[in-house]
Short mmCIF file of C-alpha atoms in Angstrom, two decimals:
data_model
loop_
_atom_site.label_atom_id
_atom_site.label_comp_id
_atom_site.label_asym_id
_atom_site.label_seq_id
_atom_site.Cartn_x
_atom_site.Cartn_y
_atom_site.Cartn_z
CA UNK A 146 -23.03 30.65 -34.07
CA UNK A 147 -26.51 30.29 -33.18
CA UNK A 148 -28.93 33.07 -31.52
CA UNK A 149 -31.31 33.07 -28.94
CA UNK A 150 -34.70 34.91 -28.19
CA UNK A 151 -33.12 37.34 -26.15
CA UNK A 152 -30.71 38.14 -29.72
CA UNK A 153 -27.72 37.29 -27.51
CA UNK A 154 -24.93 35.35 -29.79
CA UNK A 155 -23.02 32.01 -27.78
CA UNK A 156 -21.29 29.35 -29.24
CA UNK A 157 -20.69 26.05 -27.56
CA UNK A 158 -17.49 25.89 -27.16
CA UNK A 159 -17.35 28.56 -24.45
CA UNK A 160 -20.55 27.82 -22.29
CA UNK A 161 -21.14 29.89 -19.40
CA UNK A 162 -23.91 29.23 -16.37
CA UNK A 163 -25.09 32.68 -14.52
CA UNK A 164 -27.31 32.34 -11.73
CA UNK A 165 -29.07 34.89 -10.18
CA UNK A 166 -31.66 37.85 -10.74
CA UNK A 167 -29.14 41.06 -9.40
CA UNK A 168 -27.82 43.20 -12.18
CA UNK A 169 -24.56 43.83 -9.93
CA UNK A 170 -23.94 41.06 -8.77
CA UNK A 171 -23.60 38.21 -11.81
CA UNK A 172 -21.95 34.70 -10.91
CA UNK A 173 -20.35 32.76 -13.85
CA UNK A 174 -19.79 29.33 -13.79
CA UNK A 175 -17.25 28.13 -16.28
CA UNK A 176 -17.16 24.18 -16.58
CA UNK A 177 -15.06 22.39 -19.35
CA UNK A 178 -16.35 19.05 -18.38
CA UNK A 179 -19.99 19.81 -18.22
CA UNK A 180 -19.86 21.51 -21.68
CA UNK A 181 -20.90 18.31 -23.42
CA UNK A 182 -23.34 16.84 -21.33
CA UNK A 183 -25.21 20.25 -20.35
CA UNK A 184 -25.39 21.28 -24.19
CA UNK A 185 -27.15 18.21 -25.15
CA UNK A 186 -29.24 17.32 -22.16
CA UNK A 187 -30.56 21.49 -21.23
CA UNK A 188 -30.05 23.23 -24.07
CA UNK A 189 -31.67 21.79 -26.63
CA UNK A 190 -35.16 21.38 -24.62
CA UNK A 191 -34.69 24.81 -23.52
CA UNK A 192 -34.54 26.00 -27.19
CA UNK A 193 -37.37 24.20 -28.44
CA UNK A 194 -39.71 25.89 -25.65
CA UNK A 195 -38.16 29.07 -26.91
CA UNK A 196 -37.39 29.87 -23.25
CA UNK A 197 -33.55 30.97 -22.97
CA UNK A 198 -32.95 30.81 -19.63
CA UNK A 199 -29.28 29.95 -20.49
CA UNK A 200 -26.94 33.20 -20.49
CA UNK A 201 -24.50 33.01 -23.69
CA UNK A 202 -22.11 36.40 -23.83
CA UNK A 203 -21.06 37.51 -26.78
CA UNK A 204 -17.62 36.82 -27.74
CA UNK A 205 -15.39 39.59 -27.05
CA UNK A 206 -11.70 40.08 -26.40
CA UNK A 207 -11.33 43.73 -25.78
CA UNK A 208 -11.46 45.11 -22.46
CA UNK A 209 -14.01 47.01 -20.62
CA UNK A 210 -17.22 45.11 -22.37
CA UNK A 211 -20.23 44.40 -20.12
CA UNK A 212 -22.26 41.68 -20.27
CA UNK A 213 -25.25 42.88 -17.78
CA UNK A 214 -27.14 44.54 -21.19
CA UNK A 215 -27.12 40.92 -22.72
CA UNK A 216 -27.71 38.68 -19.81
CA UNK A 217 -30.31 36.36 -19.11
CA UNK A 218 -30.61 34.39 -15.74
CA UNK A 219 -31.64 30.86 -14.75
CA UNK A 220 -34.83 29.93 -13.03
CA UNK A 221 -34.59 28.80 -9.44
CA UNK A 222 -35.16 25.14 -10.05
CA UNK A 223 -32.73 24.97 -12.59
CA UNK A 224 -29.69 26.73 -10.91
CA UNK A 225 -30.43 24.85 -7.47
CA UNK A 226 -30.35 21.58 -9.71
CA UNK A 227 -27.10 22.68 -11.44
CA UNK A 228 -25.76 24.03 -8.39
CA UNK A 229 -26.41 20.38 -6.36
CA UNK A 230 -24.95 18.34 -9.92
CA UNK A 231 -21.69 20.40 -9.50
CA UNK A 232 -21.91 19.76 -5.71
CA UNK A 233 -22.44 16.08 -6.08
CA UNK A 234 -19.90 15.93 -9.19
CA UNK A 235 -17.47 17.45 -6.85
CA UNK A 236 -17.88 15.56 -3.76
CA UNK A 237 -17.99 11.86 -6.33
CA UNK A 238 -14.00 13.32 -7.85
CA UNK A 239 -13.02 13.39 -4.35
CA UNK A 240 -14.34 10.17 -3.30
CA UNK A 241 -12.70 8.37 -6.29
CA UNK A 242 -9.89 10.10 -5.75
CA UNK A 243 -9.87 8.88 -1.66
CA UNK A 244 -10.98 5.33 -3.21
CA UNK A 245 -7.36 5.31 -5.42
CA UNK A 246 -5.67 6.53 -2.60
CA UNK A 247 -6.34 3.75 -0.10
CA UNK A 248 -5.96 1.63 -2.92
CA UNK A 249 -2.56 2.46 -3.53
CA UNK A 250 -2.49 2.37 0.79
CA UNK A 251 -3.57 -1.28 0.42
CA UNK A 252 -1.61 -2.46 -2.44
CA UNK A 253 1.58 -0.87 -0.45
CA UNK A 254 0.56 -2.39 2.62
CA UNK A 255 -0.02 -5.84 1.20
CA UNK A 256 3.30 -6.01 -0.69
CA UNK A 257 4.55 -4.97 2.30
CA UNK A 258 3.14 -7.85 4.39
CA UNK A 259 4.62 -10.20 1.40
CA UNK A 260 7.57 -9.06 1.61
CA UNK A 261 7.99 -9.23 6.05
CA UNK A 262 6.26 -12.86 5.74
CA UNK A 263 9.29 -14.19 2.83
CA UNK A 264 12.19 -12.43 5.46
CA UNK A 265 9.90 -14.55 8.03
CA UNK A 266 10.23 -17.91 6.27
CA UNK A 267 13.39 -17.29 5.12
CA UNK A 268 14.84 -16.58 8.72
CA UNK A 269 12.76 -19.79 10.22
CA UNK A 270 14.58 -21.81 7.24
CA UNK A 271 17.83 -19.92 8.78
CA UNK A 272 17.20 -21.46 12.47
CA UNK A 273 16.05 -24.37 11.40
CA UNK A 274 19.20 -25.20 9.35
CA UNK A 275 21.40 -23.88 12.64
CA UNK A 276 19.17 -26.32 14.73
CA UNK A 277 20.59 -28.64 12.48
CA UNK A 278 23.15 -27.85 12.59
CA UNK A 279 23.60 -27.64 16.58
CA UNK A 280 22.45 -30.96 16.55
CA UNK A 281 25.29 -32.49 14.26
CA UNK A 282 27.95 -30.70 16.36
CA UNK A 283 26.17 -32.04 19.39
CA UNK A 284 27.09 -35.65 17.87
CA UNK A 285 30.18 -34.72 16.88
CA UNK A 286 31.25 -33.55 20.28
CA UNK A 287 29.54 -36.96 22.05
CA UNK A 288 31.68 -39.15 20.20
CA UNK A 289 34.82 -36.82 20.54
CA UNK A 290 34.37 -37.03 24.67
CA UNK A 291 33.97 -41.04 23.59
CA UNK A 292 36.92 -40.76 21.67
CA UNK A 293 39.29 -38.77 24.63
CA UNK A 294 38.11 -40.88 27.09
CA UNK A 295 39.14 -44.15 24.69
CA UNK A 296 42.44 -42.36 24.19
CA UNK A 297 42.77 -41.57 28.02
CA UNK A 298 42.15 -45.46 28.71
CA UNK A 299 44.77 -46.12 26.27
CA UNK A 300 47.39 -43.94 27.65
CA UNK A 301 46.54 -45.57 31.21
CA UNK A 302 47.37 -48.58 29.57
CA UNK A 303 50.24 -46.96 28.02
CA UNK A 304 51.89 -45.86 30.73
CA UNK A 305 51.52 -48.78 32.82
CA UNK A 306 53.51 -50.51 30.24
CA UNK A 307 55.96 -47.17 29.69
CA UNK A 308 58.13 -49.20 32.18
CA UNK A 309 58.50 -52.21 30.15
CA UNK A 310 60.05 -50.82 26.87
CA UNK A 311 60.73 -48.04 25.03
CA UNK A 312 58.36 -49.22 22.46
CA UNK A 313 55.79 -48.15 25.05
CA UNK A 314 57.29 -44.81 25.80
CA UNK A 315 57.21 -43.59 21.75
CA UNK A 316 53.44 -45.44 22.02
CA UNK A 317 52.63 -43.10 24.79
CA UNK A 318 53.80 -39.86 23.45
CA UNK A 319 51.52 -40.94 19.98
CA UNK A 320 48.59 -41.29 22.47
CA UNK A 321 49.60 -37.83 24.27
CA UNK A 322 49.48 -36.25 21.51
CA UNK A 323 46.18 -37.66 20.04
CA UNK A 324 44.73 -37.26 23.03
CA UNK A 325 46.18 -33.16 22.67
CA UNK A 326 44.78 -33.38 19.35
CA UNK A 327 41.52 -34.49 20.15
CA UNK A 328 40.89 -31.82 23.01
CA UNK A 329 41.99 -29.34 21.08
CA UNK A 330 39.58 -30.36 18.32
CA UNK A 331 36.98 -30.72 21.37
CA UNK A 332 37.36 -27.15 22.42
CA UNK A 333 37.08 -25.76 18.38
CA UNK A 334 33.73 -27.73 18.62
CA UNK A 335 32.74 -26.21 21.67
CA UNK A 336 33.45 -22.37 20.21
CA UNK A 337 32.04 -23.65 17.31
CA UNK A 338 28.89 -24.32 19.04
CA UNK A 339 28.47 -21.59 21.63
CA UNK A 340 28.73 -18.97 18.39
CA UNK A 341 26.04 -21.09 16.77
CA UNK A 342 23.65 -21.24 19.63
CA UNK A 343 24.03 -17.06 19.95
CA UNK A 344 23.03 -16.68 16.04
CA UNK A 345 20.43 -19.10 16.49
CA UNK A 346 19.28 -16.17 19.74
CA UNK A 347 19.74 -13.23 17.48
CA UNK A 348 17.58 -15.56 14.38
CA UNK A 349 14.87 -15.84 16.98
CA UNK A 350 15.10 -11.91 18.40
CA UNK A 351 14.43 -10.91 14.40
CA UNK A 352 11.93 -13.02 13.53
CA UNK A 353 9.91 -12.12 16.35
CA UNK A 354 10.32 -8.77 15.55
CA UNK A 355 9.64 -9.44 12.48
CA UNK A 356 6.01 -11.22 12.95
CA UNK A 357 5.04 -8.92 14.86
CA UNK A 358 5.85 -6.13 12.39
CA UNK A 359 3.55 -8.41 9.90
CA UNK A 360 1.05 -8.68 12.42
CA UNK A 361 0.67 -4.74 13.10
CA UNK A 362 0.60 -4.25 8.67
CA UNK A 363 -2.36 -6.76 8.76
CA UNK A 364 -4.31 -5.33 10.84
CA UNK A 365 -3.57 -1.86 8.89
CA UNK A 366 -4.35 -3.51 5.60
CA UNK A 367 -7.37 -4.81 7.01
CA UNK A 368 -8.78 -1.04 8.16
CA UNK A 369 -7.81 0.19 4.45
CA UNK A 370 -9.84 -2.79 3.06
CA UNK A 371 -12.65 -1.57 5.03
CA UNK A 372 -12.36 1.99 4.38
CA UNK A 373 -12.05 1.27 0.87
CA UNK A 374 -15.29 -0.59 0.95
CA UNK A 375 -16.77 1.67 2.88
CA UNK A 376 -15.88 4.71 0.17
CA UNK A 377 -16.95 2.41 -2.56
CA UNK A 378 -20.92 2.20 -0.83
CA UNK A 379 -20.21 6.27 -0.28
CA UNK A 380 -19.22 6.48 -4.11
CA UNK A 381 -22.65 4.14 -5.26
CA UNK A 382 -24.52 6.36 -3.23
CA UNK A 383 -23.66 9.48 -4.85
CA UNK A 384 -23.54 7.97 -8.34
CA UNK A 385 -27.04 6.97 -7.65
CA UNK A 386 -28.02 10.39 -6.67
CA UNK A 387 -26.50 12.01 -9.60
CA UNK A 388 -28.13 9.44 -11.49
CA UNK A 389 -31.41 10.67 -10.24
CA UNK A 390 -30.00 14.00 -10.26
CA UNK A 391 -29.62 13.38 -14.19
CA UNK A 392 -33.12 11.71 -15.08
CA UNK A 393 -34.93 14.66 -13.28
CA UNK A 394 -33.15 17.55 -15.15
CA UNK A 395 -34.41 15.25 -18.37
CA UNK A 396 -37.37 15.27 -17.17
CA UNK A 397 -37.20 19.07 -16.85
#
């Protein structure tokens, strides 16, 4: 417990500002995170010059005390620089908070873009392997129609020569049905590939969407970047004033 000029007890651990010269109308300031910093930069100067322009109540717990009989106020200067520190203070939490925020923004944004562009390659490896695979069944098919008209040429031949044995009827009802065989095969290949060619459509209808999703969350992270940069010049500035803010009070 220590003991000012004015006789008034404090103790540091419960540090109260007052500003202002009215004996009605008293305003306490109460601030945990300044304790520290204000007790060691103001206070001890202040004591030194013997002038206690610091208010420290007594401690007292029952009700109904007043403190205007023990009060002391600030000077001017020295509650308009406290007031503008807990101003600046203030405004500096809220910019690093905003800063964190589009932080998080950006980090969501960009994993967000990562994650679009892999559906994006991995639906381009999609239509490229159906390309593929259009273009196998497009071989396939050529040299099935090679194959029919082979087996139509044959059963020409066949039944030309149907009237010469019955060795050449049982070779033309072989051929028939090959030749049933091999357009039934044709027509599987043809199904085959129509359903192909409309996934390969539908491939191309998402990735498109898909891009241009990507292309609308760059552009998005790209703002956040820049508002981030541009809270992160807003947050140097004020750190530099409080910084100034700081040295002058020493000075004081």
């Amino acid at each position: 417990m220590q003991v000012l000029s004015s006789g008034c007890p404090w103790r540091r651990g419960d540090l109260w500002a007052v500003i202002g010269r009215e004996q009605e109308r008293i305003v306490y300031l109460t601030i945990p995170w300044l304790r520290s910093w204000y007790t060691s930069a103001i206070i001890p100067p202040l004591l030194s010059q013997n002038s206690p322009q610091i208010i420290f109540p007594p401690i007292q717990h029952s009700p109904g005390f007043s403190l205007s009989e023990s009060l002391t106020t600030l000077p001017f200067n020295h509650t308009y620089y406290l007031l503008y520190f807990l101003f600046n203070t203030l405004k500096m939490d809220k910019i690093k908070e905003r800063m964190v925020s589009l932080r998080a923004e950006a980090d969501e944004a960009h994993e967000l873009v990562d994650e679009l562009k892999a559906k994006v390659k991995t639906l381009e490896q999609e239509n490229l392997s159906k390309e593929q695979e259009i273009t196998s069944l497009n071989h396939r098919n050529q040299l099935l129609e090679e194959e029919v008209e082979k087996a139509e040429s044959a059963l020409k031949e066949a039944k030309d020569a149907a009237s010469q044995s019955l060795q050449h009827d049982t070779q033309n009802e072989a051929l028939q049905r090959r030749v049933q065989l091999l357009e039934e095969e044709a027509e599987e290949n043809d199904k085959t590939l129509r359903e192909t060619n409309e996934k390969l459509r539908q491939t191309d209808i998402k990735a498109g969407h898909y891009e241009r999703k990507v292309q609308a969350l760059e552009d998005q992270h790209a703002k956040l970047e820049q508002r981030y940069e541009d809270a992160i010049k807003e947050h140097s500035t004020v750190k530099k004033e409080l910084d100034d803010l700081a040295s002058q009070m020493a000075d004081i």
